GROMACS .gro file of C-alpha atoms in nm:
model
  242
    1MET     CA    1  -6.499  -6.078  -3.907
    2ARG     CA    2  -6.120  -6.050  -3.922
    3ILE     CA    3  -5.869  -5.929  -4.181
    4LEU     CA    4  -5.495  -5.989  -4.192
    5ASP     CA    5  -5.332  -5.694  -4.367
    6ILE     CA    6  -4.965  -5.764  -4.453
    7ASP     CA    7  -4.703  -5.539  -4.606
    8LEU     CA    8  -4.406  -5.704  -4.775
    9ASP     CA    9  -4.172  -5.457  -4.606
   10LEU     CA   10  -4.231  -5.628  -4.272
   11PHE     CA   11  -4.001  -5.905  -4.396
   12LEU     CA   12  -3.682  -5.697  -4.408
   13TYR     CA   13  -3.399  -5.731  -4.160
   14ALA     CA   14  -3.340  -5.361  -4.094
   15TYR     CA   15  -3.614  -5.130  -3.968
   16ASP     CA   16  -3.640  -4.833  -4.205
   17GLY     CA   17  -3.926  -4.585  -4.205
   18LEU     CA   18  -3.811  -4.405  -4.519
   19SER     CA   19  -3.903  -4.468  -4.882
   20HIS     CA   20  -3.636  -4.543  -5.142
   21ASP     CA   21  -3.589  -4.596  -5.512
   22ARG     CA   22  -3.580  -4.972  -5.550
   23GLU     CA   23  -3.230  -4.974  -5.696
   24ASP     CA   24  -3.105  -4.779  -5.392
   25ASN     CA   25  -3.275  -4.997  -5.132
   26ASN     CA   26  -3.003  -5.211  -4.978
   27ASN     CA   27  -3.220  -5.367  -4.710
   28VAL     CA   28  -3.203  -5.746  -4.693
   29PRO     CA   29  -3.523  -5.953  -4.714
   30PHE     CA   30  -3.596  -6.244  -4.484
   31GLU     CA   31  -3.528  -6.595  -4.602
   32GLU     CA   32  -3.827  -6.793  -4.725
   33GLU     CA   33  -3.830  -7.017  -4.418
   34ARG     CA   34  -3.849  -6.724  -4.178
   35VAL     CA   35  -4.146  -6.580  -4.369
   36ARG     CA   36  -4.323  -6.916  -4.362
   37GLN     CA   37  -4.266  -6.944  -3.989
   38PHE     CA   38  -4.429  -6.606  -3.934
   39LEU     CA   39  -4.728  -6.691  -4.153
   40GLU     CA   40  -4.779  -7.038  -4.007
   41LYS     CA   41  -4.664  -7.013  -3.646
   42ARG     CA   42  -4.760  -6.652  -3.572
   43CYS     CA   43  -5.061  -6.594  -3.799
   44GLY     CA   44  -5.200  -6.947  -3.814
   45LEU     CA   45  -5.209  -6.963  -4.194
   46SER     CA   46  -5.186  -7.288  -4.387
   47LYS     CA   47  -5.095  -7.374  -4.746
   48GLU     CA   48  -5.346  -7.658  -4.726
   49LYS     CA   49  -5.625  -7.416  -4.640
   50PRO     CA   50  -5.547  -7.080  -4.805
   51ILE     CA   51  -5.761  -6.784  -4.706
   52GLU     CA   52  -5.933  -6.567  -4.962
   53GLY     CA   53  -5.752  -6.246  -5.034
   54VAL     CA   54  -5.570  -6.022  -5.276
   55LEU     CA   55  -5.227  -5.892  -5.374
   56VAL     CA   56  -5.213  -5.512  -5.410
   57GLN     CA   57  -4.933  -5.289  -5.533
   58GLN     CA   58  -5.003  -4.988  -5.307
   59HIS     CA   59  -5.151  -5.029  -4.963
   60HIS     CA   60  -5.442  -4.787  -5.008
   61GLU     CA   61  -5.584  -5.044  -5.252
   62ALA     CA   62  -5.670  -5.249  -4.944
   63PHE     CA   63  -5.941  -4.992  -4.863
   64LEU     CA   64  -6.089  -5.035  -5.212
   65TYR     CA   65  -6.083  -5.414  -5.175
   66TRP     CA   66  -6.260  -5.396  -4.841
   67GLU     CA   67  -6.516  -5.159  -4.993
   68GLU     CA   68  -6.591  -5.415  -5.266
   69LEU     CA   69  -6.638  -5.687  -5.006
   70VAL     CA   70  -6.866  -5.468  -4.795
   71GLU     CA   71  -7.078  -5.371  -5.096
   72ALA     CA   72  -7.106  -5.738  -5.193
   73GLN     CA   73  -7.220  -5.814  -4.836
   74ARG     CA   74  -6.928  -6.052  -4.794
   75LEU     CA   75  -6.756  -5.845  -4.526
   76THR     CA   76  -6.961  -5.734  -4.229
   77VAL     CA   77  -6.895  -5.391  -4.079
   78PRO     CA   78  -6.736  -5.337  -3.832
   79PHE     CA   79  -6.449  -5.584  -3.858
   80GLU     CA   80  -6.114  -5.643  -3.691
   81VAL     CA   81  -5.788  -5.565  -3.870
   82VAL     CA   82  -5.448  -5.710  -3.787
   83HIS     CA   83  -5.199  -5.483  -3.964
   84ALA     CA   84  -4.857  -5.649  -4.004
   85ASP     CA   85  -4.631  -5.382  -4.148
   86MET     CA   86  -4.308  -5.190  -4.099
   87HIS     CA   87  -4.526  -4.876  -4.098
   88SER     CA   88  -4.841  -4.790  -3.906
   89ASP     CA   89  -5.025  -4.635  -4.205
   90LEU     CA   90  -5.186  -4.402  -3.950
   91TYR     CA   91  -5.006  -4.093  -4.071
   92THR     CA   92  -5.133  -3.735  -4.083
   93MET     CA   93  -5.168  -3.686  -4.459
   94SER     CA   94  -5.514  -3.527  -4.520
   95TYR     CA   95  -5.589  -3.517  -4.147
   96THR     CA   96  -5.761  -3.178  -4.184
   97TYR     CA   97  -5.997  -3.327  -4.442
   98ILE     CA   98  -6.069  -3.641  -4.240
   99LEU     CA   99  -6.124  -3.473  -3.902
  100GLY     CA  100  -6.242  -3.132  -4.022
  101GLU     CA  101  -6.480  -3.244  -4.296
  102LEU     CA  102  -6.543  -3.616  -4.338
  103MET     CA  103  -6.610  -3.681  -3.970
  104HIS     CA  104  -6.889  -3.420  -3.978
  105GLU     CA  105  -7.088  -3.654  -4.204
  106SER     CA  106  -7.301  -3.926  -4.046
  107VAL     CA  107  -7.101  -4.246  -4.024
  108GLY     CA  108  -7.322  -4.426  -4.275
  109ASN     CA  109  -7.264  -4.158  -4.538
  110ARG     CA  110  -6.887  -4.123  -4.509
  111VAL     CA  111  -6.784  -4.382  -4.766
  112GLY     CA  112  -7.014  -4.232  -5.028
  113LYS     CA  113  -6.915  -3.875  -4.944
  114MET     CA  114  -6.539  -3.921  -4.908
  115ASP     CA  115  -6.296  -3.769  -5.154
  116LYS     CA  116  -6.104  -4.076  -5.265
  117SER     CA  117  -5.835  -3.863  -5.427
  118LYS     CA  118  -5.712  -3.807  -5.070
  119LEU     CA  119  -5.679  -4.179  -5.005
  120HIS     CA  120  -5.310  -4.272  -4.975
  121PHE     CA  121  -5.102  -4.568  -4.863
  122SER     CA  122  -4.999  -4.367  -4.558
  123ASN     CA  123  -5.355  -4.295  -4.437
  124TYR     CA  124  -5.595  -4.560  -4.570
  125LEU     CA  125  -5.635  -4.710  -4.223
  126VAL     CA  126  -5.743  -4.369  -4.088
  127PHE     CA  127  -6.008  -4.351  -4.361
  128ALA     CA  128  -6.128  -4.703  -4.277
  129LEU     CA  129  -6.148  -4.607  -3.910
  130ALA     CA  130  -6.333  -4.284  -3.992
  131CYS     CA  131  -6.589  -4.478  -4.196
  132GLY     CA  132  -6.667  -4.692  -3.892
  133TRP     CA  133  -6.539  -5.007  -4.055
  134ILE     CA  134  -6.288  -5.118  -3.791
  135ASN     CA  135  -6.380  -5.223  -3.437
  136HIS     CA  136  -6.030  -5.329  -3.331
  137LEU     CA  137  -5.688  -5.258  -3.480
  138THR     CA  138  -5.379  -5.459  -3.392
  139TYR     CA  139  -5.050  -5.327  -3.526
  140VAL     CA  140  -4.798  -5.611  -3.560
  141THR     CA  141  -4.468  -5.428  -3.569
  142HIS     CA  142  -4.124  -5.501  -3.706
  143TYR     CA  143  -3.900  -5.643  -3.432
  144ASP     CA  144  -3.679  -5.331  -3.446
  145TRP     CA  145  -3.968  -5.083  -3.442
  146ASP     CA  146  -3.913  -4.774  -3.228
  147ASP     CA  147  -4.197  -4.746  -2.979
  148ASN     CA  148  -4.478  -4.522  -3.108
  149ASP     CA  149  -4.297  -4.443  -3.434
  150GLY     CA  150  -4.560  -4.349  -3.691
  151LEU     CA  151  -4.840  -4.327  -3.434
  152SER     CA  152  -4.982  -3.977  -3.474
  153ASP     CA  153  -5.098  -3.828  -3.143
  154ILE     CA  154  -5.402  -3.665  -3.302
  155TYR     CA  155  -5.567  -4.002  -3.364
  156PHE     CA  156  -5.546  -4.125  -3.004
  157ARG     CA  157  -5.745  -4.062  -2.688
  158ASP     CA  158  -5.588  -3.778  -2.491
  159PHE     CA  159  -5.323  -3.749  -2.765
  160ASN     CA  160  -5.158  -4.056  -2.616
  161PRO     CA  161  -5.064  -4.348  -2.845
  162GLU     CA  162  -5.029  -4.566  -2.536
  163SER     CA  163  -5.390  -4.505  -2.429
  164GLY     CA  164  -5.510  -4.821  -2.602
  165LEU     CA  165  -5.781  -4.627  -2.785
  166LEU     CA  166  -5.787  -4.460  -3.122
  167HIS     CA  167  -6.005  -4.149  -3.105
  168LEU     CA  168  -6.151  -3.985  -3.415
  169ALA     CA  169  -6.403  -3.703  -3.397
  170ALA     CA  170  -6.537  -3.404  -3.592
  171TYR     CA  171  -6.338  -3.085  -3.533
  172ASN     CA  172  -6.373  -2.722  -3.632
  173PRO     CA  173  -6.147  -2.705  -3.941
  174SER     CA  174  -6.003  -2.367  -3.845
  175GLU     CA  175  -5.891  -2.500  -3.506
  176ILE     CA  176  -5.691  -2.788  -3.649
  177SER     CA  177  -5.552  -2.634  -3.968
  178SER     CA  178  -5.225  -2.573  -3.785
  179TYR     CA  179  -5.086  -2.910  -3.680
  180SER     CA  180  -4.863  -2.756  -3.414
  181ASN     CA  181  -5.157  -2.564  -3.266
  182PHE     CA  182  -5.368  -2.879  -3.273
  183THR     CA  183  -5.112  -3.088  -3.087
  184GLU     CA  184  -4.958  -2.830  -2.854
  185ASN     CA  185  -5.298  -2.713  -2.728
  186LYS     CA  186  -5.444  -3.065  -2.737
  187ILE     CA  187  -5.765  -2.945  -2.898
  188LYS     CA  188  -6.038  -3.195  -2.817
  189SER     CA  189  -6.375  -3.287  -2.962
  190ASP     CA  190  -6.636  -3.549  -2.880
  191LYS     CA  191  -6.860  -3.467  -3.177
  192ASN     CA  192  -6.934  -3.781  -3.382
  193ARG     CA  193  -6.653  -3.948  -3.191
  194LEU     CA  194  -6.532  -4.300  -3.259
  195ASN     CA  195  -6.323  -4.484  -3.000
  196ILE     CA  196  -6.156  -4.797  -3.135
  197PRO     CA  197  -5.943  -5.039  -2.929
  198PHE     CA  198  -5.582  -5.042  -3.047
  199ASN     CA  199  -5.272  -5.236  -2.953
  200THR     CA  200  -4.924  -5.299  -3.083
  201ILE     CA  201  -4.725  -5.620  -3.062
  202ASP     CA  202  -4.382  -5.728  -3.185
  203MET     CA  203  -4.396  -5.966  -3.481
  204ASP     CA  204  -4.191  -6.218  -3.282
  205ASP     CA  205  -4.446  -6.211  -2.999
  206TYR     CA  206  -4.768  -6.209  -3.200
  207GLN     CA  207  -4.976  -6.525  -3.172
  208ASN     CA  208  -5.304  -6.546  -3.360
  209THR     CA  209  -5.567  -6.785  -3.226
  210VAL     CA  210  -5.876  -6.704  -3.436
  211GLU     CA  211  -5.900  -6.773  -3.809
  212PHE     CA  212  -5.892  -6.481  -4.050
  213ASP     CA  213  -6.165  -6.426  -4.310
  214PHE     CA  214  -5.957  -6.234  -4.565
  215VAL     CA  215  -5.590  -6.155  -4.625
  216VAL     CA  216  -5.430  -5.860  -4.804
  217LEU     CA  217  -5.067  -5.860  -4.917
  218CYS     CA  218  -4.913  -5.533  -5.035
  219ARG     CA  219  -4.600  -5.519  -5.250
  220SER     CA  220  -4.495  -5.162  -5.154
  221LYS     CA  221  -4.220  -5.099  -5.407
  222GLU     CA  222  -4.123  -4.771  -5.238
  223TYR     CA  223  -4.016  -4.960  -4.927
  224THR     CA  224  -3.884  -5.293  -5.057
  225PRO     CA  225  -3.585  -5.391  -5.272
  226GLU     CA  226  -3.639  -5.597  -5.586
  227GLU     CA  227  -3.513  -5.901  -5.397
  228SER     CA  228  -3.828  -5.889  -5.181
  229ASP     CA  229  -4.043  -5.979  -5.481
  230LYS     CA  230  -3.923  -6.340  -5.461
  231LEU     CA  231  -4.122  -6.370  -5.137
  232ILE     CA  232  -4.452  -6.277  -5.303
  233PRO     CA  233  -4.523  -6.622  -5.455
  234VAL     CA  234  -4.426  -6.778  -5.123
  235ILE     CA  235  -4.681  -6.570  -4.932
  236MET     CA  236  -4.945  -6.615  -5.203
  237GLU     CA  237  -4.941  -6.989  -5.136
  238TYR     CA  238  -5.140  -6.902  -4.824
  239ILE     CA  239  -5.385  -6.672  -5.005
  240LYS     CA  240  -5.667  -6.779  -5.235
  241VAL     CA  241  -5.737  -6.517  -5.502
  242ILE     CA  242  -6.091  -6.531  -5.639
   0.00000   0.00000   0.00000
C-alpha cells in the first residue's frame, strides 16, 4: 500500500529550513494553479476521484493517523511513503531513545512500547521506520533544496545519505549518547537492523505512476505564512475525509 504525505510548506517559493512566527514569515506561497499542477500532473491525483485522507496541524499526527489505520486493518504493514515536504522529517531529536532503547524491542512490540511523548514533527518518520511500518521512503524535495539537507547521517547505511538505504539498528546507549562521538567514529550496529530503500527527487521531476491509498496534508504553521492557508481547501478537493 502507498501513502502520499504532503506538507503545505512545500508550496512556497523560497526554500527555508527554519521555523518562524507566522506574522514574521515573508515567504510567498505558490499560486493555486501551480499547486493543482503538482497534485494532478506529478502525483496523479484527481478531484473527480479524491483519495481518502486527513488534514493534520502538526506532522507527527500523521503517525497517529497511520496507527489508527493499521489497528483498523485498513493499512497493511509495511507500506510505501512518498513524503513531499520542504523538510525531511528525519531529524535527530530523540535519536538516543529510538536507537538506544526502542530498537532493542522486537519489531512487533515497538509501537506498543514506544514513548509517544518523544514523537515530534521532526522525527515521526524515524519512529515509523523504527516500527517497521515503511518498506520504501521517497522524499520529494523542494526545487531549491540543498542536497542532503536534513538527512541525518546516523540513519543511513555507512553514514552516507547517498547510499540509497536507511539503516536503523539497536545500539549501546552509552556509545551513542554523544552525537559527535557517534558520527566521527561511525559506530555501527547490525542488531535488530532495518534497511529501507530511500531516494530523493525534485518536486519538478517527480512522476507518480501508481495510485495512492491514503493522503496526509499537514498545515505546519511554524513553517508557513498565513497566506498559505488559502491553499488548504484547494488541496482538500483531492482528499476524501471520512
